[in-house]
CSV table of C-alpha atoms in Angstrom, one decimal:
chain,number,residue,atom,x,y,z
A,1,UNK,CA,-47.9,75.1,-10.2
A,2,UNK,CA,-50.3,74.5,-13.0
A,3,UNK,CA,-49.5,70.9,-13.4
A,4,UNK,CA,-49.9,70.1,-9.6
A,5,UNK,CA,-53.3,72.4,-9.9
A,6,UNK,CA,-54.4,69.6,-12.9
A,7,UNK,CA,-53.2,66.8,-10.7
A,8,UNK,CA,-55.6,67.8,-7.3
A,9,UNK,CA,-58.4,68.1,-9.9
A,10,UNK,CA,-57.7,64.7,-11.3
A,11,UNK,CA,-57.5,63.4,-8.3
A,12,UNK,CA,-60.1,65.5,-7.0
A,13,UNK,CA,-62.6,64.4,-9.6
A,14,UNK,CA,-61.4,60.7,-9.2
A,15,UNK,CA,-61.9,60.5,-5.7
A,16,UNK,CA,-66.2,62.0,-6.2
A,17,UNK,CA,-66.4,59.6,-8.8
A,18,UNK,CA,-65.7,56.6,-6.7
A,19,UNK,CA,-67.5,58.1,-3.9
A,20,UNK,CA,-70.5,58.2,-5.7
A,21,UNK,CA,-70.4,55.0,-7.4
A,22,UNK,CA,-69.6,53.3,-3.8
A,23,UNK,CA,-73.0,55.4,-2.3
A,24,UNK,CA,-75.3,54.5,-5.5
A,25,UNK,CA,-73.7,50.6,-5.1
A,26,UNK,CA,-74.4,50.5,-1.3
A,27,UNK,CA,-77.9,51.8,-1.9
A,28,UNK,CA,-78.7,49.5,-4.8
A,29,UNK,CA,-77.4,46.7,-2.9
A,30,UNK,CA,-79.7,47.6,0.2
A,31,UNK,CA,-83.0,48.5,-1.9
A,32,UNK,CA,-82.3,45.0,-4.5
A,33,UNK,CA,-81.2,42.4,-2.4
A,34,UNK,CA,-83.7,42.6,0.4
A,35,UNK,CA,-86.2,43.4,-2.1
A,36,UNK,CA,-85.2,39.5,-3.7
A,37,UNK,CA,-85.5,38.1,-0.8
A,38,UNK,CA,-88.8,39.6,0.4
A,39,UNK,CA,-90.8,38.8,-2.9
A,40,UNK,CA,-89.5,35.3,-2.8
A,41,UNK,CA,-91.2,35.3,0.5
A,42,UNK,CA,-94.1,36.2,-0.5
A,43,UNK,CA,-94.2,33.7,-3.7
A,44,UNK,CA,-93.4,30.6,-0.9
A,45,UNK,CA,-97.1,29.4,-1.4
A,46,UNK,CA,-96.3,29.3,-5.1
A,47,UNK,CA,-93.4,27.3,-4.4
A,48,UNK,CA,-95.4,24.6,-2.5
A,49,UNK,CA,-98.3,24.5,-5.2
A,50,UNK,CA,-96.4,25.3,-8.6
A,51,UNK,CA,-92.8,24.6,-7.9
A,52,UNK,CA,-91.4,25.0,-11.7
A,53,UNK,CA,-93.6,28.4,-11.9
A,54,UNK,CA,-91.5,29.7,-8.6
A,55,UNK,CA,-88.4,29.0,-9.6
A,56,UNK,CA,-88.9,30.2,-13.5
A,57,UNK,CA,-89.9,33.8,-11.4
A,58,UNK,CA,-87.0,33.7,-9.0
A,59,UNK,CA,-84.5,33.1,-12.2
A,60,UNK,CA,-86.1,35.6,-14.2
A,61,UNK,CA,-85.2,38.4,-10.6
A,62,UNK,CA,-82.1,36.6,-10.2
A,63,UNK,CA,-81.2,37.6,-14.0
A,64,UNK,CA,-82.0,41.1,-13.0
A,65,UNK,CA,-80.0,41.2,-10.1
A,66,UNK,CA,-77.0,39.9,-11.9
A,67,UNK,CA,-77.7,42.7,-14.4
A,68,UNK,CA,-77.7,45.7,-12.3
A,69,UNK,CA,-73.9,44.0,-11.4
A,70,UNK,CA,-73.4,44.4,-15.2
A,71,UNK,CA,-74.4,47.9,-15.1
A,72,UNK,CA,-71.9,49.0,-12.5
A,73,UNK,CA,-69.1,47.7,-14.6
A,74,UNK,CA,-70.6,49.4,-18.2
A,75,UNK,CA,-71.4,53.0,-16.8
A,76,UNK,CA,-67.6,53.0,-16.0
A,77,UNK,CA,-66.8,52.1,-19.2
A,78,UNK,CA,-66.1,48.5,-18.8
A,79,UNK,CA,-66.8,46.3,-21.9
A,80,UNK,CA,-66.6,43.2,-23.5
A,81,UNK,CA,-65.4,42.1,-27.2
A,82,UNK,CA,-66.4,38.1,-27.9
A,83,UNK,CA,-63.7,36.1,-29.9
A,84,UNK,CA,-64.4,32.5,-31.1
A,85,UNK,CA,-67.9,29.9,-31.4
A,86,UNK,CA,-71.3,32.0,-31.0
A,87,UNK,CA,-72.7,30.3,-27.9
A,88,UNK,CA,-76.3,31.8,-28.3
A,89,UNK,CA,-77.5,28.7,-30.7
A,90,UNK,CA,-76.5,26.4,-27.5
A,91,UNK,CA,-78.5,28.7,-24.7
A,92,UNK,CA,-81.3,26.6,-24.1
A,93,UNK,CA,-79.1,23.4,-24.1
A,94,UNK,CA,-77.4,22.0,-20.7
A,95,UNK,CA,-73.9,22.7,-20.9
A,96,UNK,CA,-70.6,22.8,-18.5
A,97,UNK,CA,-69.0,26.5,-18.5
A,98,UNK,CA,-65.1,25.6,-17.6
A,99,UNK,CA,-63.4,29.2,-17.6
A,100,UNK,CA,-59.8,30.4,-16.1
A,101,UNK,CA,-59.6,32.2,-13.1
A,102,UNK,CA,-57.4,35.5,-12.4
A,103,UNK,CA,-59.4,38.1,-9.9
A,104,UNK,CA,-62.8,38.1,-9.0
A,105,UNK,CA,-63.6,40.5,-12.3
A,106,UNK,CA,-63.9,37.1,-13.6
A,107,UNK,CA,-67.5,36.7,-12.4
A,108,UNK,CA,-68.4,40.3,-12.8
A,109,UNK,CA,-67.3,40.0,-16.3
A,110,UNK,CA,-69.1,36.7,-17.0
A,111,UNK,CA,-72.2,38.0,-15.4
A,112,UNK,CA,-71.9,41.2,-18.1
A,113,UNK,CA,-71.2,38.7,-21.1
A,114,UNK,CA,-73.7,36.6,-20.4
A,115,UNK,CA,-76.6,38.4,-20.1
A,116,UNK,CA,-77.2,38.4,-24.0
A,117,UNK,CA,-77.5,34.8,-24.3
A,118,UNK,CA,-81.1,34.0,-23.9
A,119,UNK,CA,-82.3,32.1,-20.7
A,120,UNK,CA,-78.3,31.4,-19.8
A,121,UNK,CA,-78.3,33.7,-16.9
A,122,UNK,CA,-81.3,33.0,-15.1
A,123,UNK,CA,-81.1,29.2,-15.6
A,124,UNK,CA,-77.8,28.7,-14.8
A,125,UNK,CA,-75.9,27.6,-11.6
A,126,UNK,CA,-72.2,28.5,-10.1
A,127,UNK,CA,-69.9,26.7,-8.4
A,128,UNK,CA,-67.6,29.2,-6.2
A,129,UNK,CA,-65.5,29.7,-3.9
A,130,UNK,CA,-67.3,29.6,-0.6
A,131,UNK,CA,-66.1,32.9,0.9
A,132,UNK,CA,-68.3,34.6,-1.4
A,133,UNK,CA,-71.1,33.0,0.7
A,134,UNK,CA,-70.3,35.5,3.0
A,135,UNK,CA,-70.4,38.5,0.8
A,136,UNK,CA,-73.4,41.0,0.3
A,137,UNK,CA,-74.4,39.0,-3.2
A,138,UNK,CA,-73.9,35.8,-1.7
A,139,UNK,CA,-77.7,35.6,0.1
A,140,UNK,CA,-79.1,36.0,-3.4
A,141,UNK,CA,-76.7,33.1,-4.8
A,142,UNK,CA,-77.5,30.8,-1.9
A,143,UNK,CA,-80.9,31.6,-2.1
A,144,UNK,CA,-80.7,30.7,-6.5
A,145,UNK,CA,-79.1,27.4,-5.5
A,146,UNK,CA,-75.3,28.0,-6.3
A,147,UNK,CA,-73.2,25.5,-5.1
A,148,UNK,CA,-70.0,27.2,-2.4
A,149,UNK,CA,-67.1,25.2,-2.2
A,150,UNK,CA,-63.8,24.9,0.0
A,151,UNK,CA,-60.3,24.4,-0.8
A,152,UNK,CA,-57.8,22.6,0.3
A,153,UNK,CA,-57.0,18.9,0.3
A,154,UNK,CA,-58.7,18.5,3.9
A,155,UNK,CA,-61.5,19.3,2.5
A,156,UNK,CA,-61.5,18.2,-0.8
A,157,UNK,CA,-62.9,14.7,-0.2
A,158,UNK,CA,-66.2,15.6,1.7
A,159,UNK,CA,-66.6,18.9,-1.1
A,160,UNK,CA,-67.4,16.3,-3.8
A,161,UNK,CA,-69.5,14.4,-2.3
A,162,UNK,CA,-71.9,17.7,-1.1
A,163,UNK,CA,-71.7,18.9,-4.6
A,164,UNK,CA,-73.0,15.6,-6.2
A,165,UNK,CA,-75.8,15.8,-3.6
A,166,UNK,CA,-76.2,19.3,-4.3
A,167,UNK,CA,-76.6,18.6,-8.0
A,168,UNK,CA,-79.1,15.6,-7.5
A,169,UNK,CA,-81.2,17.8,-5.3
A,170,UNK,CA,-81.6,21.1,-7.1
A,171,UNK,CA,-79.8,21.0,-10.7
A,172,UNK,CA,-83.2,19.6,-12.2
A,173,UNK,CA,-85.7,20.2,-10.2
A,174,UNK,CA,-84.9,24.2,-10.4
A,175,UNK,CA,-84.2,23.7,-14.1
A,176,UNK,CA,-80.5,24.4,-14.2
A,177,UNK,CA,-79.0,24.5,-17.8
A,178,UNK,CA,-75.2,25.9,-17.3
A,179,UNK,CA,-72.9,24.8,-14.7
A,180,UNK,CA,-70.2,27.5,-14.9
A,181,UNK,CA,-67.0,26.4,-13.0
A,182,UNK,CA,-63.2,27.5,-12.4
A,183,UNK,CA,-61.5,24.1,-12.6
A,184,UNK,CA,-57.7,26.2,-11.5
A,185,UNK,CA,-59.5,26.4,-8.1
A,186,UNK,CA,-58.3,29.5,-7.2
A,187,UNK,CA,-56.9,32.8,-8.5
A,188,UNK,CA,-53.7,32.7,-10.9
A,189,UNK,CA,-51.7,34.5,-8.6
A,190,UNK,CA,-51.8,32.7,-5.8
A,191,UNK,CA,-51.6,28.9,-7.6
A,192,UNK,CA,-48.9,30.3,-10.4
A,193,UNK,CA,-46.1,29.0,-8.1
A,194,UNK,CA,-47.3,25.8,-7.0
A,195,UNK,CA,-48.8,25.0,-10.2
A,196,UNK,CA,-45.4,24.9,-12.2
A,197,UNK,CA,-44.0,23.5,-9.1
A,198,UNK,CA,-46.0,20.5,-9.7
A,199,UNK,CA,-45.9,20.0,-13.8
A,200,UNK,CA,-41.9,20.5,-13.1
A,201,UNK,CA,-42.1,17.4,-11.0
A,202,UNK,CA,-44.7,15.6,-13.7
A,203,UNK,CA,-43.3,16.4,-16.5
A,204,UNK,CA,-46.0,18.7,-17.3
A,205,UNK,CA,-46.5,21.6,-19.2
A,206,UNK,CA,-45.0,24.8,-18.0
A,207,UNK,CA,-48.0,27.6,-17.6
A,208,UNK,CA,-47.6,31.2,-17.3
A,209,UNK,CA,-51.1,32.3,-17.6
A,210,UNK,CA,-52.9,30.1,-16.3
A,211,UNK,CA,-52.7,27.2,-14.2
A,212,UNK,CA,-53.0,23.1,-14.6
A,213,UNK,CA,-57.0,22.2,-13.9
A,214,UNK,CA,-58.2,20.4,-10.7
A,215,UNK,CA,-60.5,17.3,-11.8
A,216,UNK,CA,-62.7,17.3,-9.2
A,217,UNK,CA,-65.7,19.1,-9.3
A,218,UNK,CA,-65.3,18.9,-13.0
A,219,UNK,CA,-65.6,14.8,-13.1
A,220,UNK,CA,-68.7,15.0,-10.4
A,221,UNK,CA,-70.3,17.6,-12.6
A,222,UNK,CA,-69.8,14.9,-15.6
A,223,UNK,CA,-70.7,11.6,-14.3
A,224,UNK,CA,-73.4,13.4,-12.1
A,225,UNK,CA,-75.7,15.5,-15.0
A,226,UNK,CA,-74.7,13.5,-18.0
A,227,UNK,CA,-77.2,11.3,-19.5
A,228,UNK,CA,-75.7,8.0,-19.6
A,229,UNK,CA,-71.7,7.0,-20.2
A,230,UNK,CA,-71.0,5.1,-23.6
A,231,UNK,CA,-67.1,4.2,-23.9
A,232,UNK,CA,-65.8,6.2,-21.0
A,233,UNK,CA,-67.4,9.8,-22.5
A,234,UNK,CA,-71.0,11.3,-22.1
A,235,UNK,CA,-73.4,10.4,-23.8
A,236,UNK,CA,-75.9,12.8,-25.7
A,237,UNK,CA,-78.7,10.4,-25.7
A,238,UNK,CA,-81.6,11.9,-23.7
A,239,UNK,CA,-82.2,10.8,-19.9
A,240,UNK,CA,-84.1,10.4,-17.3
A,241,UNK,CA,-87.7,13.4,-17.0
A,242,UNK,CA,-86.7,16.0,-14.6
A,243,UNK,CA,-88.8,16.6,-11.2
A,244,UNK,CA,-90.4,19.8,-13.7
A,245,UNK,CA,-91.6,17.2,-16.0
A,246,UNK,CA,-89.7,17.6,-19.3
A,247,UNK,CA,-87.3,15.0,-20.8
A,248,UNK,CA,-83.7,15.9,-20.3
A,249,UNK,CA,-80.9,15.5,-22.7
A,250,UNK,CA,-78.2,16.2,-20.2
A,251,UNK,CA,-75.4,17.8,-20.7
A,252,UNK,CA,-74.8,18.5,-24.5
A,253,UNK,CA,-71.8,20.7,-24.3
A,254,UNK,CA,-68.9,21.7,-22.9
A,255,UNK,CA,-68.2,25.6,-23.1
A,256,UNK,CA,-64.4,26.3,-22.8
A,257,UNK,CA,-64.4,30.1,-21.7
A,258,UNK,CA,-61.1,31.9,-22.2
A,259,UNK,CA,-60.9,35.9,-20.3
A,260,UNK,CA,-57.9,37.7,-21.4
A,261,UNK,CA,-57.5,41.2,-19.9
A,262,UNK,CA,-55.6,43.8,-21.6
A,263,UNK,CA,-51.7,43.8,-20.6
A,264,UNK,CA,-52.2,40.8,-18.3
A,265,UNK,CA,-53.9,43.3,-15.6
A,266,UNK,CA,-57.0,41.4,-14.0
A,267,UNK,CA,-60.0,43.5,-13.2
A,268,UNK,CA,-61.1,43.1,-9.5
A,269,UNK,CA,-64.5,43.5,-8.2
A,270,UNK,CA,-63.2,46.5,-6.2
A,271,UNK,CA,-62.9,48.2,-9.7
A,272,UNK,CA,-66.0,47.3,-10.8
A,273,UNK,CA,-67.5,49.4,-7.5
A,274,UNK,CA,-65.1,52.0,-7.4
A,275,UNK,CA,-64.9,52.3,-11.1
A,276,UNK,CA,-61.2,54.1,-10.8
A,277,UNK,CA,-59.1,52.3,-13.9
A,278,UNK,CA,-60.0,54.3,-17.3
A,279,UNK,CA,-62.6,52.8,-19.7
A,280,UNK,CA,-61.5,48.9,-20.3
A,281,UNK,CA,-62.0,46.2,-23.1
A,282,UNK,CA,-61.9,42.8,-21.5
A,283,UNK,CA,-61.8,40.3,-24.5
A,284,UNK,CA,-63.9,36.7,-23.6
A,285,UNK,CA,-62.8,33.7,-26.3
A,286,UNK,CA,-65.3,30.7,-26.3
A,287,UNK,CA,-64.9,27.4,-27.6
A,288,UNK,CA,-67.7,24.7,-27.6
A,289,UNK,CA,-66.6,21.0,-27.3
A,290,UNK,CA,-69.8,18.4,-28.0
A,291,UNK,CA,-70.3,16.2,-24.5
A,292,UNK,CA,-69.4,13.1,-26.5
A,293,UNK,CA,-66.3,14.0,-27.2
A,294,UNK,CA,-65.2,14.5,-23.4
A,295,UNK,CA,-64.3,11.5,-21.6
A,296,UNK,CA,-65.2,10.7,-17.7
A,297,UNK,CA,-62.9,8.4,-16.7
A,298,UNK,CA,-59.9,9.8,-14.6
A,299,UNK,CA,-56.6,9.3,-16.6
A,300,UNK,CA,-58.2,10.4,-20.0
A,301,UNK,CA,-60.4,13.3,-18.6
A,302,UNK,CA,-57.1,14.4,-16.9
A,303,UNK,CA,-55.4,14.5,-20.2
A,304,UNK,CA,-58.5,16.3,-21.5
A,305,UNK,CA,-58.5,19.0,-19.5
A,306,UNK,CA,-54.9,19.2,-19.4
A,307,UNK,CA,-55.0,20.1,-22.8
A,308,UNK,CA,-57.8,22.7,-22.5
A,309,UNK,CA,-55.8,25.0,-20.5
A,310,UNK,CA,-53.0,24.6,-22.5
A,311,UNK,CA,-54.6,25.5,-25.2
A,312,UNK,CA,-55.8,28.2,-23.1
A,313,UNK,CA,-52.0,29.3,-22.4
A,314,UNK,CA,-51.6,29.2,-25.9
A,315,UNK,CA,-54.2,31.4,-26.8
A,316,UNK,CA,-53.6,34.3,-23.6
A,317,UNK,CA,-49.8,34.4,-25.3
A,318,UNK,CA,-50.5,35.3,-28.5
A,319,UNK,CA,-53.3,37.7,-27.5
A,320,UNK,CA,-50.9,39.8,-25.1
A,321,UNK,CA,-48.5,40.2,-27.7
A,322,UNK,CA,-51.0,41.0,-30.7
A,323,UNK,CA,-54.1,41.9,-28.8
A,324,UNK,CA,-56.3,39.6,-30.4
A,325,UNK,CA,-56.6,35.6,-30.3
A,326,UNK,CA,-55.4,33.6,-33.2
A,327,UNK,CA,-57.9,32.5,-35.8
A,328,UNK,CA,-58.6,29.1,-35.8
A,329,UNK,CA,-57.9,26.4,-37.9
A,330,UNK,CA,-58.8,26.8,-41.5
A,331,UNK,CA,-59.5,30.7,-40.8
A,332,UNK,CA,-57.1,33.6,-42.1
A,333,UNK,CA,-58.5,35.6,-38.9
A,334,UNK,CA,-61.0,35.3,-35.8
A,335,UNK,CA,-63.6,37.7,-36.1
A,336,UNK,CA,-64.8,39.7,-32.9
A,337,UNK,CA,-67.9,40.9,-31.6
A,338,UNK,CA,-68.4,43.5,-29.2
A,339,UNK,CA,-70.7,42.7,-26.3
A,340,UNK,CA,-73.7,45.1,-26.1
A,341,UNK,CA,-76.3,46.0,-22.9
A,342,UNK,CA,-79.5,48.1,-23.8
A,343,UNK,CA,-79.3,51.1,-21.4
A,344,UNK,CA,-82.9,51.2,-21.5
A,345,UNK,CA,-83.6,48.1,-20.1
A,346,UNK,CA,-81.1,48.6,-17.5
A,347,UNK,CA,-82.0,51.7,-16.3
A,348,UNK,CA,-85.6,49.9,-16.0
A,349,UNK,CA,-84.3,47.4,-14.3
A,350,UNK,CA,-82.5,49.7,-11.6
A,351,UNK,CA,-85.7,51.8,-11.5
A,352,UNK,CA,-87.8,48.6,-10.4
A,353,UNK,CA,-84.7,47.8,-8.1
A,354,UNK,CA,-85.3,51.4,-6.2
A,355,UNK,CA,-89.3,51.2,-6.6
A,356,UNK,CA,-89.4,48.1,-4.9
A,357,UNK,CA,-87.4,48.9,-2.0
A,358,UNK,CA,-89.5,52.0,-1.5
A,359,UNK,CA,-92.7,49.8,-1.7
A,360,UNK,CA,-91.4,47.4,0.9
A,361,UNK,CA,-90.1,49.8,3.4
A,362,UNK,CA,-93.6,51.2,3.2
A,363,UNK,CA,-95.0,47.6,3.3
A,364,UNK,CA,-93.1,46.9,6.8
A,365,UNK,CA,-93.8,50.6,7.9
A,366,UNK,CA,-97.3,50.0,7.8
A,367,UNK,CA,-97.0,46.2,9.3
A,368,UNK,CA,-94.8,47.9,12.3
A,369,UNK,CA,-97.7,50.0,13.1
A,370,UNK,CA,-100.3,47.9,12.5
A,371,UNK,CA,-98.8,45.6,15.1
A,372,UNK,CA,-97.4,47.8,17.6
């Protein structure tokens, strides 16, 4: 009787806790996002007279918006331990973010990891799936210029060609410098199968966890931001001014992001709300590849990426049966970092969040009278 009594309270206690994180999440969501939207509004004269101005103010709110995301996932308990290169040296460079996909904790978690790395955040663009268009974040991302694409081979064609025109139109002249992009196209569970069908038939690799890239998105991405091509790679040499004046370099870098979950079990963004798994170390592994060294022609960038995710295979084996990644070459062990956010500034941040929404409901409150 006394272990069923423990049970209901566990269970009782579990059940509040997710209630309340769903009620505070619903309400930051409502104050925050319409909040975003409105002072964008507002700043539309800026954007007409000071364009680089505007859009250095709408990334600095869209950093804060992807932060109070962040802090949904560390009150539960959900952090992050960094393995591999320190990517806070290339923040302020252009670089492609190619990372493997297994739930959509993937973005949560790169939104979290991310948000100590200088101006990343708020100058960086995503490519994604384009359900998440739909979702209550997605008016923010649409808003910040993200790029939603659709899968499937009927649409594959067409998808390219919007995202090279997407990329001409607002990569520079909103000051983009990190692409991030899931070159598996889709979750690990649901391309596993079809995936090892197809290297079976190719003589490919055999992946477990993870899946053989798509080229795509990842070839546009190349030919479209790099500088210049010399010998069938990109070239670091500097290009053409953006439309915010400054001399680009291009792309510099390639940043090969690797997110292992402990015992293979992917967070989900339900989680993240609902906060119901105990306190969890995801562990994020980073390699950084200079742009040179990553060809754009087909056949060899196919091989390139190839090997990336086998690498990448490599690396999730042997950290689900030690718990770490392998050190690299030359190195008796990879050291780890654990991921910190400043409470502080959070709690500021969802302060504002809440302050705002109270000042534009009184804003409209007034206007509604006024008029009526």
């Amino acid at each position: 009787m006394a272990e069923l009594m423990d049970s209901a309270r566990k269970l009782g206690w579990v059940l509040l806790n997710c209630t309340v994180r769903f009620l505070f999440m619903f309400i930051n969501n409502f104050v925050a996002i319409p909040s975003y939207c409105l002072y964008l509004i507002l700043l539309q004269p800026l954007r007409i007279w000071d364009s680089p101005t505007f859009w250095h103010i709408e990334g600095i709110m869209f950093n804060w918006m992807l932060a109070m995301v962040s802090s949904w996932g560390w009150v539960a308990g959900y952090t992050v331990t960094e393995w591999g290169d320190d990517v806070r040296p290339f923040s302020e460079d252009e670089a492609m973010v190619i990372v493997n996909h297994q739930s959509t904790g993937d973005v949560c978690t790169l939104m979290m990891c991310l948000q100590d790395k200088g101006t990343v955040v708020r100058k960086m663009m995503w490519l994604m799936d384009h359900v998440f268009k739909y979702t209550n974040f997605g008016l923010v991302s649409l808003i910040h210029g993200d790029f939603f694409i659709k899968q499937g081979k009927t649409h594959r064609d067409k998808q390219l060609i919007y995202l090279k025109d997407h990329l001409d139109r607002y990569y520079q002249s909103r000051d983009r410098k990190w692409i991030v992009l899931f070159p598996e196209g889709g979750f690990l569970r649901k391309r596993r199968e079809t995936s090892q069908a197809f290297a079976k038939k190719n003589s490919l690799p055999h992946l477990t966890h993870v899946t053989l890239p798509r080229l795509g998105a990842t070839q546009v991405i190349l030919r479209t931001l790099g500088a210049q091509q010399e010998n069938g790679s990109v070239s670091s040499e500097s290009g053409p001014p953006s439309q915010s004046g400054y001399k680009r370099k291009g792309l510099q870098w390639v940043v090969d992001v690797t997110i292992a979950y402990p015992q293979a079990r992917p967070m989900d963004i339900q989680t993240w709300i609902f906060g119901y798994r105990p306190p969890t170390v995801t562990h994020v592994h980073y390699r950084v590849y200079p742009i040179k060294e990553v060809p754009v022609d087909t056949a060899p960038l196919t091989d390139w990426l190839y090997q990336r995710f086998v690498e990448k295979e490599d690396l999730l084996t042997h950290f689900y049966a030690t718990g770490s990644f392998p050190p690299a070459k030359g190195q008796k062990e990879m050291p780890s970092r654990a991921m910190t956010l400043d409470p502080v500034w959070l709690c500021f941040i969802q302060s504002l969040a809440f302050a705002s929404g109270y000042m534009w409901y009184r804003v409209l409150q007034y206007a509604y009278c006024w008029v009526f």
